[in-house]
PDB file of C-alpha atoms in Angstrom:
ATOM      1  CA  MET A   3       0.000   0.000   0.000  1.00 44.00           C
ATOM      2  CA  TYR A   4       1.344   3.420  -0.932  1.00 48.00           C
ATOM      3  CA  ASP A   5       2.183   5.673   2.022  1.00 53.00           C
ATOM      4  CA  TYR A   6       0.121   8.841   1.668  1.00 50.00           C
ATOM      5  CA  ASN A   7       1.800  10.429   4.677  1.00 50.00           C
ATOM      6  CA  THR A   8       5.202  10.472   2.987  1.00 51.00           C
ATOM      7  CA  SER A   9       4.039  11.081  -0.571  1.00 66.00           C
ATOM      8  CA  LYS A  10       1.779  14.018   0.362  1.00 93.00           C
ATOM      9  CA  ILE A  11      -1.010  13.315  -2.089  1.00 97.00           C
ATOM     10  CA  CYS A  12      -4.446  14.903  -1.934  1.00 97.00           C
ATOM     11  CA  VAL A  13      -7.567  14.864  -4.081  1.00 98.00           C
ATOM     12  CA  VAL A  14      -8.978  18.118  -5.477  1.00 98.00           C
ATOM     13  CA  MET A  15     -12.660  17.909  -6.397  1.00 98.00           C
ATOM     14  CA  PRO A  16     -14.379  20.913  -8.030  1.00 97.00           C
ATOM     15  CA  THR A  17     -18.169  20.791  -7.733  1.00 97.00           C
ATOM     16  CA  TYR A  18     -21.015  22.817  -9.144  1.00 96.00           C
ATOM     17  CA  ASN A  19     -24.618  21.760  -8.500  1.00 96.00           C
ATOM     18  CA  ASN A  20     -23.959  18.017  -8.367  1.00 95.00           C
ATOM     19  CA  ALA A  21     -25.824  17.395  -5.117  1.00 96.00           C
ATOM     20  CA  GLY A  22     -27.245  14.141  -6.460  1.00 94.00           C
ATOM     21  CA  THR A  23     -23.828  12.484  -6.722  1.00 95.00           C
ATOM     22  CA  LEU A  24     -21.575  14.571  -4.468  1.00 97.00           C
ATOM     23  CA  ARG A  25     -21.949  12.644  -1.213  1.00 98.00           C
ATOM     24  CA  ASP A  26     -21.336   9.285  -2.843  1.00 97.00           C
ATOM     25  CA  VAL A  27     -18.241  10.496  -4.713  1.00 98.00           C
ATOM     26  CA  VAL A  28     -16.734  12.107  -1.597  1.00 98.00           C
ATOM     27  CA  GLU A  29     -17.399   9.040   0.574  1.00 98.00           C
ATOM     28  CA  ARG A  30     -15.843   6.693  -1.975  1.00 98.00           C
ATOM     29  CA  THR A  31     -12.877   9.004  -2.498  1.00 98.00           C
ATOM     30  CA  LEU A  32     -12.150   9.079   1.243  1.00 98.00           C
ATOM     31  CA  GLN A  33     -11.744   5.301   1.141  1.00 97.00           C
ATOM     32  CA  PHE A  34      -8.682   5.711  -1.099  1.00 97.00           C
ATOM     33  CA  CYS A  35      -7.241   9.057  -0.001  1.00 97.00           C
ATOM     34  CA  PRO A  36      -7.716  10.643   3.427  1.00 96.00           C
ATOM     35  CA  ASP A  37      -6.996  14.166   2.203  1.00 97.00           C
ATOM     36  CA  VAL A  38      -9.807  15.555   0.061  1.00 98.00           C
ATOM     37  CA  ILE A  39     -10.205  19.208  -0.930  1.00 98.00           C
ATOM     38  CA  VAL A  40     -13.627  20.025  -2.361  1.00 98.00           C
ATOM     39  CA  VAL A  41     -14.044  23.358  -4.146  1.00 98.00           C
ATOM     40  CA  ASN A  42     -17.607  24.682  -3.944  1.00 98.00           C
ATOM     41  CA  ASP A  43     -17.803  26.644  -7.194  1.00 97.00           C
ATOM     42  CA  GLY A  44     -20.838  28.715  -6.206  1.00 96.00           C
ATOM     43  CA  CYS A  45     -23.301  25.832  -5.872  1.00 97.00           C
ATOM     44  CA  SER A  46     -26.959  26.928  -5.595  1.00 96.00           C
ATOM     45  CA  ASP A  47     -28.350  23.478  -4.696  1.00 96.00           C
ATOM     46  CA  THR A  48     -27.823  21.559  -1.442  1.00 97.00           C
ATOM     47  CA  SER A  49     -24.125  20.866  -2.071  1.00 97.00           C
ATOM     48  CA  ALA A  50     -22.970  23.221   0.717  1.00 97.00           C
ATOM     49  CA  GLU A  51     -25.052  21.331   3.269  1.00 98.00           C
ATOM     50  CA  ILE A  52     -23.733  17.999   2.034  1.00 98.00           C
ATOM     51  CA  LEU A  53     -20.151  19.200   2.333  1.00 98.00           C
ATOM     52  CA  ALA A  54     -20.760  20.623   5.813  1.00 98.00           C
ATOM     53  CA  SER A  55     -22.019  17.222   6.966  1.00 98.00           C
ATOM     54  CA  PHE A  56     -18.520  15.765   6.498  1.00 98.00           C
ATOM     55  CA  GLY A  57     -17.113  18.103   9.145  1.00 98.00           C
ATOM     56  CA  ASP A  58     -13.334  18.007   9.391  1.00 97.00           C
ATOM     57  CA  LYS A  59     -13.052  14.855   7.286  1.00 98.00           C
ATOM     58  CA  ILE A  60     -12.603  17.075   4.215  1.00 98.00           C
ATOM     59  CA  THR A  61     -11.302  20.549   3.412  1.00 98.00           C
ATOM     60  CA  VAL A  62     -13.772  22.869   1.680  1.00 98.00           C
ATOM     61  CA  VAL A  63     -12.823  25.875  -0.429  1.00 98.00           C
ATOM     62  CA  ASP A  64     -15.825  28.183  -0.911  1.00 96.00           C
ATOM     63  CA  TYR A  65     -15.780  31.577  -2.591  1.00 95.00           C
ATOM     64  CA  GLY A  66     -19.536  32.059  -2.988  1.00 88.00           C
ATOM     65  CA  LYS A  67     -19.895  32.732  -6.721  1.00 92.00           C
ATOM     66  CA  ASN A  68     -19.741  30.399  -9.701  1.00 94.00           C
ATOM     67  CA  ARG A  69     -16.474  31.129 -11.495  1.00 93.00           C
ATOM     68  CA  GLY A  70     -15.967  28.040 -13.682  1.00 91.00           C
ATOM     69  CA  LYS A  71     -14.070  24.771 -13.423  1.00 92.00           C
ATOM     70  CA  GLY A  72     -10.716  26.263 -14.356  1.00 90.00           C
ATOM     71  CA  TYR A  73     -10.962  28.799 -11.561  1.00 92.00           C
ATOM     72  CA  ALA A  74     -12.105  26.084  -9.138  1.00 95.00           C
ATOM     73  CA  LEU A  75      -9.108  23.902  -9.993  1.00 94.00           C
ATOM     74  CA  LYS A  76      -6.795  26.871  -9.575  1.00 92.00           C
ATOM     75  CA  GLN A  77      -8.148  27.548  -6.085  1.00 94.00           C
ATOM     76  CA  GLY A  78      -7.975  23.864  -5.191  1.00 96.00           C
ATOM     77  CA  PHE A  79      -4.351  23.580  -6.294  1.00 95.00           C
ATOM     78  CA  LYS A  80      -3.436  26.728  -4.377  1.00 94.00           C
ATOM     79  CA  LYS A  81      -5.018  25.286  -1.244  1.00 97.00           C
ATOM     80  CA  ALA A  82      -3.197  21.988  -1.778  1.00 97.00           C
ATOM     81  CA  LYS A  83       0.135  23.813  -2.052  1.00 95.00           C
ATOM     82  CA  ASP A  84      -0.632  25.887   1.054  1.00 95.00           C
ATOM     83  CA  LEU A  85      -1.303  22.660   2.977  1.00 96.00           C
ATOM     84  CA  GLY A  86       2.019  21.207   1.887  1.00 95.00           C
ATOM     85  CA  PHE A  87       0.909  18.591  -0.625  1.00 96.00           C
ATOM     86  CA  ASP A  88       3.229  17.544  -3.449  1.00 95.00           C
ATOM     87  CA  TYR A  89       0.597  15.964  -5.718  1.00 97.00           C
ATOM     88  CA  ALA A  90      -3.088  16.535  -6.396  1.00 97.00           C
ATOM     89  CA  ILE A  91      -5.462  14.109  -8.073  1.00 98.00           C
ATOM     90  CA  SER A  92      -8.315  15.973  -9.743  1.00 98.00           C
ATOM     91  CA  ILE A  93     -11.640  14.160  -9.964  1.00 98.00           C
ATOM     92  CA  ASP A  94     -15.113  15.265 -11.047  1.00 96.00           C
ATOM     93  CA  SER A  95     -18.040  15.190  -8.623  1.00 96.00           C
ATOM     94  CA  ASP A  96     -20.710  14.196 -11.135  1.00 94.00           C
ATOM     95  CA  GLY A  97     -20.133  10.466 -10.755  1.00 94.00           C
ATOM     96  CA  GLN A  98     -18.513   9.804 -14.121  1.00 92.00           C
ATOM     97  CA  HIS A  99     -15.137   9.028 -12.530  1.00 96.00           C
ATOM     98  CA  PHE A 100     -14.498   6.052 -10.284  1.00 97.00           C
ATOM     99  CA  PRO A 101     -12.602   6.871  -7.054  1.00 98.00           C
ATOM    100  CA  GLU A 102     -11.707   3.191  -7.075  1.00 98.00           C
ATOM    101  CA  ASP A 103      -9.227   4.056  -9.853  1.00 98.00           C
ATOM    102  CA  ILE A 104      -7.134   6.251  -7.541  1.00 97.00           C
ATOM    103  CA  PRO A 105      -4.701   3.358  -6.842  1.00 97.00           C
ATOM    104  CA  LEU A 106      -3.976   3.218 -10.581  1.00 97.00           C
ATOM    105  CA  PHE A 107      -2.651   6.777 -10.426  1.00 97.00           C
ATOM    106  CA  ILE A 108      -0.619   5.996  -7.302  1.00 95.00           C
ATOM    107  CA  LYS A 109       0.945   2.914  -8.874  1.00 95.00           C
ATOM    108  CA  THR A 110       1.934   4.911 -11.969  1.00 97.00           C
ATOM    109  CA  LEU A 111       3.313   7.694  -9.781  1.00 95.00           C
ATOM    110  CA  GLU A 112       5.737   5.247  -8.183  1.00 93.00           C
ATOM    111  CA  THR A 113       7.563   4.826 -11.501  1.00 95.00           C
ATOM    112  CA  HIS A 114       6.912   8.338 -12.890  1.00 95.00           C
ATOM    113  CA  PRO A 115       7.281  10.676  -9.885  1.00 92.00           C
ATOM    114  CA  ASN A 116       7.545  13.904 -11.886  1.00 92.00           C
ATOM    115  CA  ALA A 117       4.907  13.160 -14.520  1.00 96.00           C
ATOM    116  CA  LEU A 118       1.429  14.506 -15.050  1.00 97.00           C
ATOM    117  CA  ILE A 119      -0.665  11.329 -15.164  1.00 98.00           C
ATOM    118  CA  VAL A 120      -3.711  11.579 -17.415  1.00 98.00           C
ATOM    119  CA  GLY A 121      -6.705   9.283 -17.044  1.00 97.00           C
ATOM    120  CA  SER A 122      -7.883   8.081 -20.454  1.00 95.00           C
ATOM    121  CA  ARG A 123     -11.526   7.147 -20.901  1.00 90.00           C
ATOM    122  CA  ASN A 124     -13.000   4.632 -23.296  1.00 83.00           C
ATOM    123  CA  LEU A 125     -14.627   7.000 -25.768  1.00 70.00           C
ATOM    124  CA  ASN A 126     -16.862   4.190 -26.996  1.00 68.00           C
ATOM    125  CA  GLU A 127     -18.363   3.665 -23.543  1.00 61.00           C
ATOM    126  CA  GLN A 128     -22.117   3.077 -23.404  1.00 56.00           C
ATOM    127  CA  ASN A 129     -24.108   6.338 -23.152  1.00 55.00           C
ATOM    128  CA  MET A 130     -21.010   8.422 -23.955  1.00 58.00           C
ATOM    129  CA  PRO A 131     -22.471  11.620 -25.481  1.00 58.00           C
ATOM    130  CA  GLY A 132     -21.578  11.985 -29.152  1.00 56.00           C
ATOM    131  CA  LYS A 133     -20.620  15.630 -28.637  1.00 58.00           C
ATOM    132  CA  ASN A 134     -18.052  14.535 -26.012  1.00 61.00           C
ATOM    133  CA  THR A 135     -16.420  12.100 -28.439  1.00 67.00           C
ATOM    134  CA  PHE A 136     -16.236  14.742 -31.170  1.00 72.00           C
ATOM    135  CA  ALA A 137     -14.913  17.396 -28.786  1.00 73.00           C
ATOM    136  CA  ASN A 138     -12.208  15.049 -27.534  1.00 78.00           C
ATOM    137  CA  LYS A 139     -11.006  14.073 -31.012  1.00 83.00           C
ATOM    138  CA  PHE A 140     -11.017  17.764 -31.952  1.00 83.00           C
ATOM    139  CA  SER A 141      -9.005  18.590 -28.837  1.00 85.00           C
ATOM    140  CA  ASN A 142      -6.567  15.685 -29.323  1.00 91.00           C
ATOM    141  CA  PHE A 143      -5.755  16.858 -32.857  1.00 92.00           C
ATOM    142  CA  TRP A 144      -4.971  20.426 -31.859  1.00 90.00           C
ATOM    143  CA  PHE A 145      -3.051  19.280 -28.791  1.00 93.00           C
ATOM    144  CA  LYS A 146      -0.670  17.317 -31.020  1.00 94.00           C
ATOM    145  CA  VAL A 147      -0.283  20.329 -33.331  1.00 93.00           C
ATOM    146  CA  GLN A 148       0.550  22.559 -30.360  1.00 93.00           C
ATOM    147  CA  THR A 149       2.883  20.197 -28.511  1.00 94.00           C
ATOM    148  CA  GLY A 150       3.957  17.343 -30.807  1.00 92.00           C
ATOM    149  CA  VAL A 151       2.601  14.923 -28.178  1.00 94.00           C
ATOM    150  CA  ASN A 152       0.000  12.210 -28.751  1.00 94.00           C
ATOM    151  CA  LEU A 153      -2.561  11.702 -25.991  1.00 95.00           C
ATOM    152  CA  PRO A 154      -5.692   9.548 -26.260  1.00 94.00           C
ATOM    153  CA  ASP A 155      -7.845  11.781 -24.039  1.00 94.00           C
ATOM    154  CA  THR A 156      -6.992  15.451 -23.595  1.00 93.00           C
ATOM    155  CA  GLN A 157     -10.351  16.421 -22.098  1.00 88.00           C
ATOM    156  CA  THR A 158     -10.484  14.067 -19.151  1.00 92.00           C
ATOM    157  CA  GLY A 159     -10.732  15.726 -15.760  1.00 94.00           C
ATOM    158  CA  TYR A 160      -9.264  12.739 -13.893  1.00 98.00           C
ATOM    159  CA  ARG A 161      -5.540  13.449 -13.526  1.00 98.00           C
ATOM    160  CA  LEU A 162      -2.639  13.438 -11.096  1.00 98.00           C
ATOM    161  CA  TYR A 163      -0.751  16.729 -11.098  1.00 96.00           C
ATOM    162  CA  PRO A 164       2.782  17.183  -9.693  1.00 95.00           C
ATOM    163  CA  LEU A 165       2.152  20.521  -8.003  1.00 93.00           C
ATOM    164  CA  LYS A 166       5.775  21.649  -8.178  1.00 89.00           C
ATOM    165  CA  ASN A 167       5.627  21.429 -11.981  1.00 83.00           C
ATOM    166  CA  LEU A 168       2.508  23.528 -12.344  1.00 81.00           C
ATOM    167  CA  PRO A 169       2.914  27.067 -13.705  1.00 64.00           C
ATOM    168  CA  ASN A 170       1.964  30.140 -11.695  1.00 61.00           C
ATOM    169  CA  LEU A 171      -1.696  29.294 -12.486  1.00 59.00           C
ATOM    170  CA  ARG A 172      -2.458  32.561 -14.256  1.00 60.00           C
ATOM    171  CA  LEU A 173      -4.749  30.718 -16.617  1.00 60.00           C
ATOM    172  CA  LEU A 174      -6.014  32.215 -19.862  1.00 59.00           C
ATOM    173  CA  THR A 175      -9.474  30.817 -19.196  1.00 64.00           C
ATOM    174  CA  SER A 176     -11.464  30.060 -16.044  1.00 57.00           C
ATOM    175  CA  ARG A 177     -13.817  27.498 -17.597  1.00 65.00           C
ATOM    176  CA  TYR A 178     -13.513  23.787 -18.285  1.00 61.00           C
ATOM    177  CA  GLU A 179     -11.119  24.237 -21.219  1.00 77.00           C
ATOM    178  CA  ALA A 180      -8.512  25.353 -18.667  1.00 85.00           C
ATOM    179  CA  GLU A 181      -7.707  21.655 -18.283  1.00 89.00           C
ATOM    180  CA  LEU A 182      -6.465  21.637 -21.875  1.00 88.00           C
ATOM    181  CA  GLU A 183      -4.384  24.727 -21.173  1.00 87.00           C
ATOM    182  CA  LEU A 184      -2.776  22.998 -18.189  1.00 91.00           C
ATOM    183  CA  LEU A 185      -1.847  20.015 -20.372  1.00 91.00           C
ATOM    184  CA  VAL A 186      -0.359  22.179 -23.112  1.00 91.00           C
ATOM    185  CA  GLY A 187       1.641  24.207 -20.604  1.00 90.00           C
ATOM    186  CA  ALA A 188       2.965  21.044 -18.978  1.00 91.00           C
ATOM    187  CA  ALA A 189       4.077  19.641 -22.349  1.00 91.00           C
ATOM    188  CA  TRP A 190       5.861  22.880 -23.227  1.00 90.00           C
ATOM    189  CA  ARG A 191       7.727  22.803 -19.903  1.00 88.00           C
ATOM    190  CA  GLY A 192       8.930  19.282 -20.642  1.00 89.00           C
ATOM    191  CA  THR A 193       6.761  17.495 -18.081  1.00 92.00           C
ATOM    192  CA  ASP A 194       6.163  13.860 -19.013  1.00 94.00           C
ATOM    193  CA  LEU A 195       2.497  13.159 -19.759  1.00 97.00           C
ATOM    194  CA  ILE A 196       1.609   9.562 -18.931  1.00 98.00           C
ATOM    195  CA  PRO A 197      -1.831   8.247 -19.987  1.00 98.00           C
ATOM    196  CA  ILE A 198      -3.488   5.445 -18.027  1.00 98.00           C
ATOM    197  CA  LYS A 199      -6.776   3.709 -18.712  1.00 97.00           C
ATOM    198  CA  ILE A 200      -9.621   4.575 -16.339  1.00 97.00           C
ATOM    199  CA  ASN A 201     -13.227   3.541 -15.959  1.00 94.00           C
ATOM    200  CA  VAL A 202     -16.006   5.986 -16.744  1.00 91.00           C
ATOM    201  CA  PHE A 203     -19.736   6.025 -16.148  1.00 89.00           C
ATOM    202  CA  TYR A 204     -22.230   8.021 -18.168  1.00 79.00           C
ATOM    203  CA  PRO A 205     -25.868   7.813 -17.094  1.00 69.00           C
ATOM    204  CA  LYS A 206     -28.679   7.896 -19.602  1.00 55.00           C
ATOM    205  CA  ALA A 207     -29.285  11.289 -21.199  1.00 46.00           C
ATOM    206  CA  GLU A 208     -32.406  11.984 -19.145  1.00 45.00           C
ATOM    207  CA  GLU A 209     -30.486  11.307 -15.903  1.00 46.00           C
ATOM    208  CA  ARG A 210     -27.389  13.306 -16.774  1.00 49.00           C
ATOM    209  CA  VAL A 211     -26.490  16.608 -15.120  1.00 56.00           C
ATOM    210  CA  THR A 212     -24.305  18.614 -17.471  1.00 58.00           C
ATOM    211  CA  HIS A 213     -23.102  22.198 -17.581  1.00 56.00           C
ATOM    212  CA  PHE A 214     -21.748  21.821 -21.121  1.00 55.00           C
ATOM    213  CA  ARG A 215     -23.095  24.444 -23.552  1.00 57.00           C
ATOM    214  CA  PRO A 216     -22.250  23.228 -27.065  1.00 57.00           C
ATOM    215  CA  PHE A 217     -22.092  26.538 -28.953  1.00 58.00           C
ATOM    216  CA  TRP A 218     -20.381  28.718 -26.369  1.00 62.00           C
ATOM    217  CA  ASP A 219     -18.053  26.022 -25.087  1.00 65.00           C
ATOM    218  CA  PHE A 220     -16.888  25.044 -28.585  1.00 65.00           C
ATOM    219  CA  LEU A 221     -16.431  28.718 -29.375  1.00 73.00           C
ATOM    220  CA  ARG A 222     -14.283  29.271 -26.284  1.00 71.00           C
ATOM    221  CA  ILE A 223     -12.150  26.195 -26.905  1.00 74.00           C
ATOM    222  CA  SER A 224     -11.683  27.214 -30.558  1.00 77.00           C
ATOM    223  CA  VAL A 225     -10.497  30.672 -29.495  1.00 80.00           C
ATOM    224  CA  LEU A 226      -8.180  29.097 -26.919  1.00 79.00           C
ATOM    225  CA  ASN A 227      -6.753  26.663 -29.487  1.00 80.00           C
ATOM    226  CA  THR A 228      -6.101  29.519 -31.914  1.00 85.00           C
ATOM    227  CA  PHE A 229      -4.206  31.432 -29.244  1.00 82.00           C
ATOM    228  CA  LEU A 230      -2.286  28.324 -28.148  1.00 86.00           C
ATOM    229  CA  CYS A 231      -1.260  27.590 -31.741  1.00 88.00           C
ATOM    230  CA  ILE A 232       0.243  31.068 -32.009  1.00 88.00           C
ATOM    231  CA  LEU A 233       2.030  30.638 -28.673  1.00 84.00           C
ATOM    232  CA  ALA A 234       3.249  27.204 -29.781  1.00 87.00           C
ATOM    233  CA  VAL A 235       5.086  28.711 -32.743  1.00 84.00           C
ATOM    234  CA  VAL A 236       6.701  31.617 -30.893  1.00 81.00           C
ATOM    235  CA  TYR A 237       7.293  29.989 -27.510  1.00 79.00           C
ATOM    236  CA  GLY A 238       5.972  26.493 -26.737  1.00 80.00           C
ATOM    237  CA  LEU A 239       7.588  24.294 -29.362  1.00 80.00           C
ATOM    238  CA  PRO A 240      10.952  26.137 -29.378  1.00 83.00           C
ATOM    239  CA  SER A 241      11.191  25.956 -25.574  1.00 79.00           C
ATOM    240  CA  ARG A 242      10.268  22.255 -25.622  1.00 74.00           C
ATOM    241  CA  PHE A 243      12.944  21.628 -28.280  1.00 73.00           C
ATOM    242  CA  ILE A 244      15.590  23.504 -26.276  1.00 79.00           C
ATOM    243  CA  ARG A 245      14.774  21.550 -23.102  1.00 72.00           C
ATOM    244  CA  ARG A 246      15.004  18.244 -24.944  1.00 71.00           C
ATOM    245  CA  ARG A 247      18.364  19.194 -26.470  1.00 72.00           C
ATOM    246  CA  ARG A 248      19.728  20.203 -23.062  1.00 72.00           C
ATOM    247  CA  SER A 249      18.571  16.953 -21.503  1.00 69.00           C
ATOM    248  CA  HIS A 250      20.509  14.986 -24.124  1.00 60.00           C
ATOM    249  CA  ASP A 251      23.698  17.030 -23.766  1.00 58.00           C
TER     250      ASP A 251
END
């Protein structure tokens, strides 16, 4: 069993109006990691009451207003650093991720201690929304253009981040596409990106709680990709090339 006390690993869980699944995900997560930071991203349902019921078993970050998943992750990572953690596993609170997969990240960490470990979903999973599959393939293509790196799932929110390798967290976007920005930035800095297979659960469409807005979200990610492509040419790819050359010298 991996020693959490010496490895200083925590879980960061952003949540926004997922009261129906939140308690179950937190309880299951606590079975695999005793240090859980939940970021209440301005929930207007009963999520705050659910979180309060855990008492001091979890750490809650609450700033009152919905600011987006990227902002929530940023605040969660800052809290994790303030508490002295070296690694943070990000997991969604909507029930699609399995906390039971946390040991897979820990096992991979043992052999890749400085890597950003990326959970890769089966994009052919039953009930997987078609728009999610398209968005992921779209994102994977542009990620390779921007970094030269192949990843099977660049939109997954289930990851293990080495906190010391994160940038200063002045993200270009505060919404869900910030996760793509974090991946691109990590690749440019020369951080190894290690994909691992994870389980995923998608309920039937009528049971699904989603905050995805197809038009506006695709528009934002397209704007972000355009900007990242420009940065890749003038900064990202040259800096990655220089780091690789230095590592071989």
